[in-house]
Amino acid sequence: MRNEELTCGHFVNPFTDIGFKIIFGQPASKELLITLLNELLAGEHQIENLTLLDKENHSDSIADAGIIYDLYCLTTTGEYIIVEMQNRFHSNFLDRTLFYMCRAIGRQVENIREKRKKERELRTDEPMTEEENDLMLREEKADYYGARYKLSTVYGIFLMNFREPGLEAKFRTDTVIADRESGKTINPHFRQIYLQFPYFEKELNECETLYDKLIYTLKNMQHWNRMPDALKEQVFNRLEELAAVANLSMEDRIAYDKALDRYRVSRIVEEDARRAGWKQGLEEGREKGLEEGRAKGMAEGLEKGMEKGMEKGMEKGMEKGMAEGMKKGKNEEKRAIARNLKALGLTSEQIQAATGLSAQEIDRV
């Protein structure tokens, strides 16, 4: 963990839940959010305007009560956009994002008239009158059965401050519903974009596009005292104004300080667990490996010495035995590390990434 992560910079940390919402989730930041989304969807879709929707809890059970989106938007052309910042790894993250997408799509069919009402109000920027609302309630449910299932596109954009084992080791992953053989998109209304920030390694002088500059800024701004001179575009002036800690209201500042404390504690706990697991596993594995290596080396050395002469046999036997013993010791060392990481509560995917062992080997330790 870097020392600057323990200091309070001039700008809010966008990897905290409240920090991300301060930057993108308030009415004053709508233009900034539109700019970010248009850069992400460049060449695919252009957003003219959007509104932030209520994220009321429609959970079917108490267990789902905490499952809501960071941002939920509706564009003037009828697309729904889910935006979420996820700071740390948890199991089944990809399944959760799929659940979010399916939930948003299902809501369109469940609340078809509410969907039409919101789309109409966003296009006209005016609330519906009672007369217009009554007219909508009286209109036929659908001209034909299939019309009920005409869907708007749902975009899921997931900003991740961790590496997800289920995705390729790269910054951006785009998913669509497509034919497996041809790659042709079958349904254009289901779209996901995953951004793994640890894989974005460009320096500012390598960022030539506004898209790269925005990503670079989000990754690094919590460590800055001011915006770099190279960020001259107007969007960064607006970002500087919105994200300055000094500009927060008293209520937002208290909430942000609490969120920042949670962020720091979680990073420290993860770092300590990782170091403790590695240290103990290395010590146990090295000790056991050396012991087995010496024993096997002595046995093989004695056997070969009887055949080819004690002096030559002992020399070669010890060499081969020690090599095989060290190899086995390294494997035992990995297993010992895996046992400790498992005891510390890390998932199988995290242990695989740390040790190189397979899921089956981890299950057997």
Short mmCIF file of C-alpha atoms in Angstrom, two decimals:
data_model
loop_
_atom_site.label_atom_id
_atom_site.label_comp_id
_atom_site.label_asym_id
_atom_site.label_seq_id
_atom_site.Cartn_x
_atom_site.Cartn_y
_atom_site.Cartn_z
CA MET A 1 0.00 0.00 0.00
CA ARG A 2 1.44 3.35 -1.05
CA ASN A 3 2.06 6.02 1.61
CA GLU A 4 0.04 8.61 -0.32
CA GLU A 5 -3.06 6.43 0.07
CA LEU A 6 -2.97 7.25 3.78
CA THR A 7 -2.97 11.01 3.20
CA CYS A 8 -5.93 13.22 2.36
CA GLY A 9 -5.42 14.83 -1.05
CA HIS A 10 -7.06 17.91 -2.52
CA PHE A 11 -9.59 15.77 -4.43
CA VAL A 12 -12.03 13.10 -3.30
CA ASN A 13 -11.13 9.48 -3.90
CA PRO A 14 -13.47 8.19 -6.66
CA PHE A 15 -12.94 4.60 -5.48
CA THR A 16 -14.99 5.31 -2.36
CA ASP A 17 -18.76 5.00 -2.73
CA ILE A 18 -19.50 8.59 -1.64
CA GLY A 19 -16.54 9.98 -3.63
CA PHE A 20 -17.80 8.46 -6.87
CA LYS A 21 -21.30 9.82 -6.29
CA ILE A 22 -19.97 13.30 -5.47
CA ILE A 23 -18.18 13.38 -8.82
CA PHE A 24 -20.86 11.81 -11.03
CA GLY A 25 -24.08 11.32 -9.08
CA GLN A 26 -25.39 14.79 -8.33
CA PRO A 27 -27.40 17.11 -10.62
CA ALA A 28 -24.48 19.51 -10.98
CA SER A 29 -22.28 16.73 -12.39
CA LYS A 30 -24.65 15.60 -15.16
CA GLU A 31 -22.57 17.09 -17.99
CA LEU A 32 -19.44 15.44 -16.59
CA LEU A 33 -21.21 12.06 -16.47
CA ILE A 34 -22.46 12.50 -20.05
CA THR A 35 -18.91 13.27 -21.21
CA LEU A 36 -17.53 10.13 -19.53
CA LEU A 37 -20.29 7.92 -20.95
CA ASN A 38 -19.91 9.33 -24.46
CA GLU A 39 -16.18 8.66 -24.36
CA LEU A 40 -16.85 5.08 -23.26
CA LEU A 41 -19.49 4.60 -25.99
CA ALA A 42 -17.69 6.54 -28.75
CA GLY A 43 -18.63 5.24 -32.20
CA GLU A 44 -21.52 3.27 -30.73
CA HIS A 45 -23.93 5.72 -29.13
CA GLN A 46 -24.09 9.46 -28.48
CA ILE A 47 -25.96 10.71 -25.41
CA GLU A 48 -27.55 14.15 -25.68
CA ASN A 49 -29.16 14.24 -22.24
CA LEU A 50 -30.01 11.94 -19.36
CA THR A 51 -31.68 11.91 -15.99
CA LEU A 52 -30.67 10.09 -12.83
CA LEU A 53 -33.44 7.72 -11.81
CA ASP A 54 -34.49 6.78 -8.32
CA LYS A 55 -32.76 3.60 -7.16
CA GLU A 56 -35.68 2.53 -4.99
CA ASN A 57 -35.29 -0.93 -3.53
CA HIS A 58 -37.40 -3.49 -5.43
CA SER A 59 -35.72 -6.45 -3.73
CA ASP A 60 -37.68 -9.68 -3.58
CA SER A 61 -36.11 -10.70 -0.27
CA ILE A 62 -34.37 -9.20 2.73
CA ALA A 63 -31.11 -10.80 1.54
CA ASP A 64 -31.22 -8.59 -1.57
CA ALA A 65 -31.91 -5.40 0.34
CA GLY A 66 -28.41 -3.96 -0.16
CA ILE A 67 -28.30 -4.68 -3.90
CA ILE A 68 -28.68 -1.32 -5.64
CA TYR A 69 -26.78 0.51 -8.35
CA ASP A 70 -24.37 3.41 -7.76
CA LEU A 71 -25.93 5.33 -10.66
CA TYR A 72 -29.00 4.50 -12.75
CA CYS A 73 -29.71 6.74 -15.74
CA LEU A 74 -32.25 7.11 -18.54
CA THR A 75 -31.27 8.90 -21.76
CA THR A 76 -33.50 11.02 -23.96
CA THR A 77 -33.49 8.26 -26.58
CA GLY A 78 -34.68 5.66 -24.09
CA GLU A 79 -31.53 3.75 -23.11
CA TYR A 80 -30.96 2.76 -19.49
CA ILE A 81 -27.44 2.96 -18.09
CA ILE A 82 -26.17 1.32 -14.90
CA VAL A 83 -22.86 2.68 -13.61
CA GLU A 84 -21.12 1.12 -10.63
CA MET A 85 -17.75 1.66 -8.98
CA GLN A 86 -16.55 -1.48 -7.17
CA ASN A 87 -13.51 -0.92 -4.97
CA ARG A 88 -12.55 -4.45 -3.91
CA PHE A 89 -12.87 -8.03 -5.13
CA HIS A 90 -15.67 -10.23 -3.91
CA SER A 91 -16.80 -13.67 -5.02
CA ASN A 92 -19.40 -13.95 -7.80
CA PHE A 93 -18.93 -10.33 -8.87
CA LEU A 94 -19.64 -11.15 -12.53
CA ASP A 95 -22.83 -12.95 -11.51
CA ARG A 96 -23.91 -9.88 -9.56
CA THR A 97 -23.42 -7.62 -12.59
CA LEU A 98 -25.50 -10.05 -14.66
CA PHE A 99 -28.22 -9.89 -11.99
CA TYR A 100 -28.16 -6.08 -12.15
CA MET A 101 -28.60 -6.14 -15.92
CA CYS A 102 -31.42 -8.69 -15.86
CA ARG A 103 -33.18 -6.78 -13.09
CA ALA A 104 -33.08 -3.54 -15.12
CA ILE A 105 -34.37 -5.32 -18.24
CA GLY A 106 -37.14 -7.05 -16.29
CA ARG A 107 -38.31 -3.74 -14.83
CA GLN A 108 -39.09 -2.49 -18.35
CA VAL A 109 -41.67 -5.24 -18.87
CA GLU A 110 -43.02 -5.13 -15.33
CA ASN A 111 -43.54 -1.34 -15.38
CA ILE A 112 -44.19 -0.65 -19.06
CA ARG A 113 -46.41 2.38 -18.46
CA GLU A 114 -44.06 3.89 -15.90
CA LYS A 115 -41.26 3.41 -18.43
CA ARG A 116 -43.23 5.30 -21.11
CA LYS A 117 -44.05 8.08 -18.66
CA LYS A 118 -40.41 8.60 -17.67
CA GLU A 119 -39.24 8.53 -21.30
CA ARG A 120 -41.88 11.08 -22.30
CA GLU A 121 -41.00 13.43 -19.42
CA LEU A 122 -37.30 13.23 -20.21
CA ARG A 123 -37.88 14.06 -23.88
CA THR A 124 -40.07 17.08 -23.11
CA ASP A 125 -38.37 18.03 -19.84
CA GLU A 126 -41.85 18.62 -18.36
CA PRO A 127 -43.94 16.53 -15.94
CA MET A 128 -47.07 14.89 -17.32
CA THR A 129 -50.39 16.58 -16.70
CA GLU A 130 -53.23 14.69 -15.04
CA GLU A 131 -55.06 14.56 -18.37
CA GLU A 132 -52.07 13.04 -20.16
CA ASN A 133 -51.52 10.56 -17.35
CA ASP A 134 -55.18 9.48 -17.48
CA LEU A 135 -54.92 9.03 -21.23
CA MET A 136 -51.89 6.77 -20.83
CA LEU A 137 -53.73 4.67 -18.24
CA ARG A 138 -56.67 4.21 -20.62
CA GLU A 139 -54.63 3.21 -23.67
CA GLU A 140 -54.51 -0.42 -24.69
CA LYS A 141 -51.82 -2.53 -23.07
CA ALA A 142 -50.41 -3.53 -26.46
CA ASP A 143 -51.49 -3.74 -30.10
CA TYR A 144 -50.19 -7.28 -30.14
CA TYR A 145 -48.66 -9.67 -27.65
CA GLY A 146 -45.02 -9.15 -28.66
CA ALA A 147 -45.19 -5.36 -28.28
CA ARG A 148 -45.01 -5.80 -24.51
CA TYR A 149 -41.51 -7.18 -24.89
CA LYS A 150 -40.04 -4.41 -27.00
CA LEU A 151 -37.02 -3.43 -24.91
CA SER A 152 -34.75 -0.43 -24.63
CA THR A 153 -31.02 -1.03 -24.52
CA VAL A 154 -29.51 -1.46 -21.06
CA TYR A 155 -25.84 -0.58 -20.66
CA GLY A 156 -23.91 -1.83 -17.64
CA ILE A 157 -20.65 0.01 -16.99
CA PHE A 158 -18.57 -1.39 -14.15
CA LEU A 159 -15.47 0.47 -12.93
CA MET A 160 -13.32 -1.94 -10.89
CA ASN A 161 -10.41 -1.11 -8.61
CA PHE A 162 -9.25 -4.75 -8.63
CA ARG A 163 -8.35 -7.60 -10.98
CA GLU A 164 -11.23 -9.99 -11.68
CA PRO A 165 -10.03 -13.59 -12.30
CA GLY A 166 -13.06 -14.26 -14.52
CA LEU A 167 -11.98 -11.60 -17.04
CA GLU A 168 -8.93 -11.38 -19.28
CA ALA A 169 -5.90 -9.58 -17.86
CA LYS A 170 -6.59 -6.27 -19.62
CA PHE A 171 -8.13 -2.89 -18.80
CA ARG A 172 -11.34 -2.97 -20.84
CA THR A 173 -13.65 -5.91 -21.57
CA ASP A 174 -16.77 -5.39 -23.75
CA THR A 175 -19.52 -8.00 -23.76
CA VAL A 176 -22.57 -8.49 -25.99
CA ILE A 177 -25.04 -11.29 -26.71
CA ALA A 178 -23.53 -12.79 -29.85
CA ASP A 179 -23.39 -15.94 -31.95
CA ARG A 180 -20.54 -18.06 -30.64
CA GLU A 181 -19.30 -19.11 -34.08
CA SER A 182 -19.67 -15.95 -36.16
CA GLY A 183 -19.42 -13.33 -33.43
CA LYS A 184 -22.49 -11.55 -34.86
CA THR A 185 -24.50 -9.63 -32.24
CA ILE A 186 -27.88 -11.33 -31.75
CA ASN A 187 -29.54 -8.87 -29.36
CA PRO A 188 -28.22 -5.30 -29.18
CA HIS A 189 -30.16 -4.41 -26.02
CA PHE A 190 -27.79 -6.11 -23.53
CA ARG A 191 -24.39 -4.43 -23.25
CA GLN A 192 -21.70 -4.59 -20.56
CA ILE A 193 -18.37 -2.79 -20.21
CA TYR A 194 -15.87 -3.83 -17.52
CA LEU A 195 -12.95 -1.50 -16.68
CA GLN A 196 -10.18 -3.04 -14.50
CA PHE A 197 -8.21 -0.01 -13.32
CA PRO A 198 -5.10 -1.94 -12.11
CA TYR A 199 -4.42 -2.82 -15.77
CA PHE A 200 -4.46 0.82 -16.92
CA GLU A 201 -0.75 1.65 -16.85
CA LYS A 202 -0.42 4.68 -19.17
CA GLU A 203 1.36 7.77 -17.92
CA LEU A 204 -0.16 11.20 -18.55
CA ASN A 205 2.21 11.97 -21.44
CA GLU A 206 1.00 8.77 -23.15
CA CYS A 207 -2.69 9.75 -22.91
CA GLU A 208 -3.56 11.28 -26.27
CA THR A 209 -7.36 11.01 -26.21
CA LEU A 210 -9.90 12.54 -23.84
CA TYR A 211 -10.98 8.98 -22.96
CA ASP A 212 -7.47 8.04 -21.77
CA LYS A 213 -7.11 11.32 -19.86
CA LEU A 214 -10.39 10.78 -18.03
CA ILE A 215 -9.41 7.25 -17.02
CA TYR A 216 -5.93 8.39 -15.96
CA THR A 217 -7.47 11.18 -13.87
CA LEU A 218 -9.95 8.89 -12.11
CA LYS A 219 -7.16 6.46 -11.26
CA ASN A 220 -4.76 9.07 -9.87
CA MET A 221 -6.62 12.23 -8.82
CA GLN A 222 -6.93 11.28 -5.12
CA HIS A 223 -3.15 11.76 -4.83
CA TRP A 224 -3.03 15.23 -6.44
CA ASN A 225 -3.02 18.71 -4.92
CA ARG A 226 -4.08 20.26 -8.24
CA MET A 227 -4.96 19.28 -11.78
CA PRO A 228 -1.88 18.77 -14.00
CA ASP A 229 -1.27 21.51 -16.57
CA ALA A 230 -1.58 18.93 -19.36
CA LEU A 231 -5.30 18.53 -18.61
CA LYS A 232 -6.52 21.65 -20.35
CA GLU A 233 -9.98 20.52 -21.52
CA GLN A 234 -13.00 22.23 -19.95
CA VAL A 235 -14.24 18.94 -18.50
CA PHE A 236 -11.27 18.84 -16.12
CA ASN A 237 -12.02 22.35 -14.84
CA ARG A 238 -15.50 21.11 -13.96
CA LEU A 239 -14.09 17.94 -12.40
CA GLU A 240 -11.66 20.01 -10.34
CA GLU A 241 -14.53 22.11 -9.01
CA LEU A 242 -16.81 19.16 -8.18
CA ALA A 243 -14.17 16.89 -6.66
CA ALA A 244 -12.33 19.37 -4.44
CA VAL A 245 -12.63 18.23 -0.84
CA ALA A 246 -12.69 21.87 0.27
CA ASN A 247 -15.88 22.46 -1.76
CA LEU A 248 -17.90 19.70 -0.07
CA SER A 249 -20.84 20.53 2.14
CA MET A 250 -20.49 19.69 5.82
CA GLU A 251 -22.81 16.69 5.37
CA ASP A 252 -20.88 15.35 2.36
CA ARG A 253 -17.54 15.95 4.10
CA ILE A 254 -18.57 13.88 7.14
CA ALA A 255 -19.90 11.08 4.90
CA TYR A 256 -16.76 11.20 2.72
CA ASP A 257 -14.37 11.04 5.70
CA LYS A 258 -16.16 7.94 6.97
CA ALA A 259 -16.05 6.31 3.53
CA LEU A 260 -12.35 7.15 3.19
CA ASP A 261 -11.62 5.53 6.56
CA ARG A 262 -13.42 2.35 5.44
CA TYR A 263 -11.45 2.36 2.19
CA ARG A 264 -8.10 2.69 3.97
CA VAL A 265 -8.90 0.04 6.58
CA SER A 266 -9.96 -2.47 3.92
CA ARG A 267 -6.73 -1.87 1.97
CA ILE A 268 -4.59 -2.29 5.12
CA VAL A 269 -6.38 -5.50 6.14
CA GLU A 270 -5.95 -6.99 2.66
CA GLU A 271 -2.26 -6.05 2.56
CA ASP A 272 -1.58 -7.46 6.04
CA ALA A 273 -3.39 -10.71 5.24
CA ARG A 274 -1.44 -11.12 2.04
CA ARG A 275 1.92 -10.53 3.72
CA ALA A 276 1.15 -12.79 6.68
CA GLY A 277 0.07 -15.63 4.42
CA TRP A 278 3.13 -15.37 2.20
CA LYS A 279 5.60 -15.14 5.11
CA GLN A 280 4.22 -18.11 7.04
CA GLY A 281 3.78 -20.21 3.92
CA LEU A 282 7.33 -19.53 2.74
CA GLU A 283 8.83 -20.47 6.09
CA GLU A 284 6.86 -23.70 6.41
CA GLY A 285 7.42 -24.72 2.81
CA ARG A 286 11.15 -24.03 2.87
CA GLU A 287 11.70 -25.97 6.10
CA LYS A 288 9.76 -29.02 4.92
CA GLY A 289 11.33 -28.95 1.47
CA LEU A 290 14.88 -28.89 2.80
CA GLU A 291 14.15 -31.74 5.22
CA GLU A 292 12.68 -33.97 2.50
CA GLY A 293 15.44 -33.00 0.08
CA ARG A 294 18.20 -34.02 2.50
CA ALA A 295 16.51 -37.32 3.32
CA LYS A 296 15.88 -38.27 -0.32
CA GLY A 297 19.31 -37.11 -1.39
CA MET A 298 21.00 -39.29 1.23
CA ALA A 299 18.95 -42.36 0.27
CA GLU A 300 19.56 -42.07 -3.46
CA GLY A 301 23.18 -41.20 -2.92
CA LEU A 302 23.78 -44.36 -0.89
CA GLU A 303 22.01 -46.52 -3.49
CA LYS A 304 24.02 -45.18 -6.42
CA GLY A 305 27.21 -45.31 -4.39
CA MET A 306 26.83 -49.05 -3.95
CA GLU A 307 26.65 -49.51 -7.75
CA LYS A 308 29.29 -47.12 -9.05
CA GLY A 309 31.45 -46.50 -6.10
CA MET A 310 30.73 -44.74 -2.85
CA GLU A 311 32.51 -41.51 -3.67
CA LYS A 312 31.03 -40.91 -7.14
CA GLY A 313 27.60 -42.28 -6.25
CA MET A 314 27.24 -40.11 -3.17
CA GLU A 315 28.10 -37.01 -5.17
CA LYS A 316 25.59 -37.62 -7.98
CA GLY A 317 22.92 -39.02 -5.70
CA MET A 318 23.06 -36.03 -3.40
CA GLU A 319 22.85 -33.66 -6.39
CA LYS A 320 19.82 -35.35 -7.94
CA GLY A 321 18.11 -35.98 -4.64
CA MET A 322 18.53 -32.41 -3.49
CA ALA A 323 17.16 -31.11 -6.83
CA GLU A 324 14.06 -33.28 -6.63
CA GLY A 325 13.68 -32.58 -2.96
CA MET A 326 13.84 -28.83 -3.54
CA LYS A 327 11.27 -29.18 -6.34
CA LYS A 328 8.95 -31.04 -4.03
CA GLY A 329 9.72 -28.54 -1.32
CA LYS A 330 8.67 -25.64 -3.54
CA ASN A 331 5.38 -27.37 -4.24
CA GLU A 332 4.87 -27.96 -0.53
CA GLU A 333 5.74 -24.34 0.04
CA LYS A 334 2.93 -23.29 -2.33
CA ARG A 335 0.53 -25.64 -0.56
CA ALA A 336 1.49 -24.18 2.80
CA ILE A 337 0.89 -20.66 1.48
CA ALA A 338 -2.49 -21.78 0.12
CA ARG A 339 -3.46 -23.20 3.51
CA ASN A 340 -2.66 -19.94 5.22
CA LEU A 341 -4.44 -17.78 2.63
CA LYS A 342 -7.48 -20.07 2.86
CA ALA A 343 -7.46 -19.70 6.65
CA LEU A 344 -7.37 -15.93 6.22
CA GLY A 345 -10.59 -16.11 4.20
CA LEU A 346 -9.31 -15.46 0.66
CA THR A 347 -11.29 -16.97 -2.21
CA SER A 348 -10.11 -19.85 -4.40
CA GLU A 349 -9.64 -17.42 -7.32
CA GLN A 350 -7.38 -15.15 -5.24
CA ILE A 351 -5.34 -18.12 -3.96
CA GLN A 352 -4.92 -19.41 -7.54
CA ALA A 353 -3.60 -16.01 -8.61
CA ALA A 354 -1.18 -15.89 -5.65
CA THR A 355 0.22 -19.46 -5.78
CA GLY A 356 -0.33 -20.82 -9.29
CA LEU A 357 -2.03 -23.92 -7.86
CA SER A 358 -5.16 -25.29 -9.56
CA ALA A 359 -8.60 -25.14 -7.93
CA GLN A 360 -8.42 -28.92 -7.32
CA GLU A 361 -5.04 -28.64 -5.60
CA ILE A 362 -6.35 -25.80 -3.42
CA ASP A 363 -9.37 -27.88 -2.40
CA ARG A 364 -7.04 -30.66 -1.22
CA VAL A 365 -4.77 -28.56 1.00
#
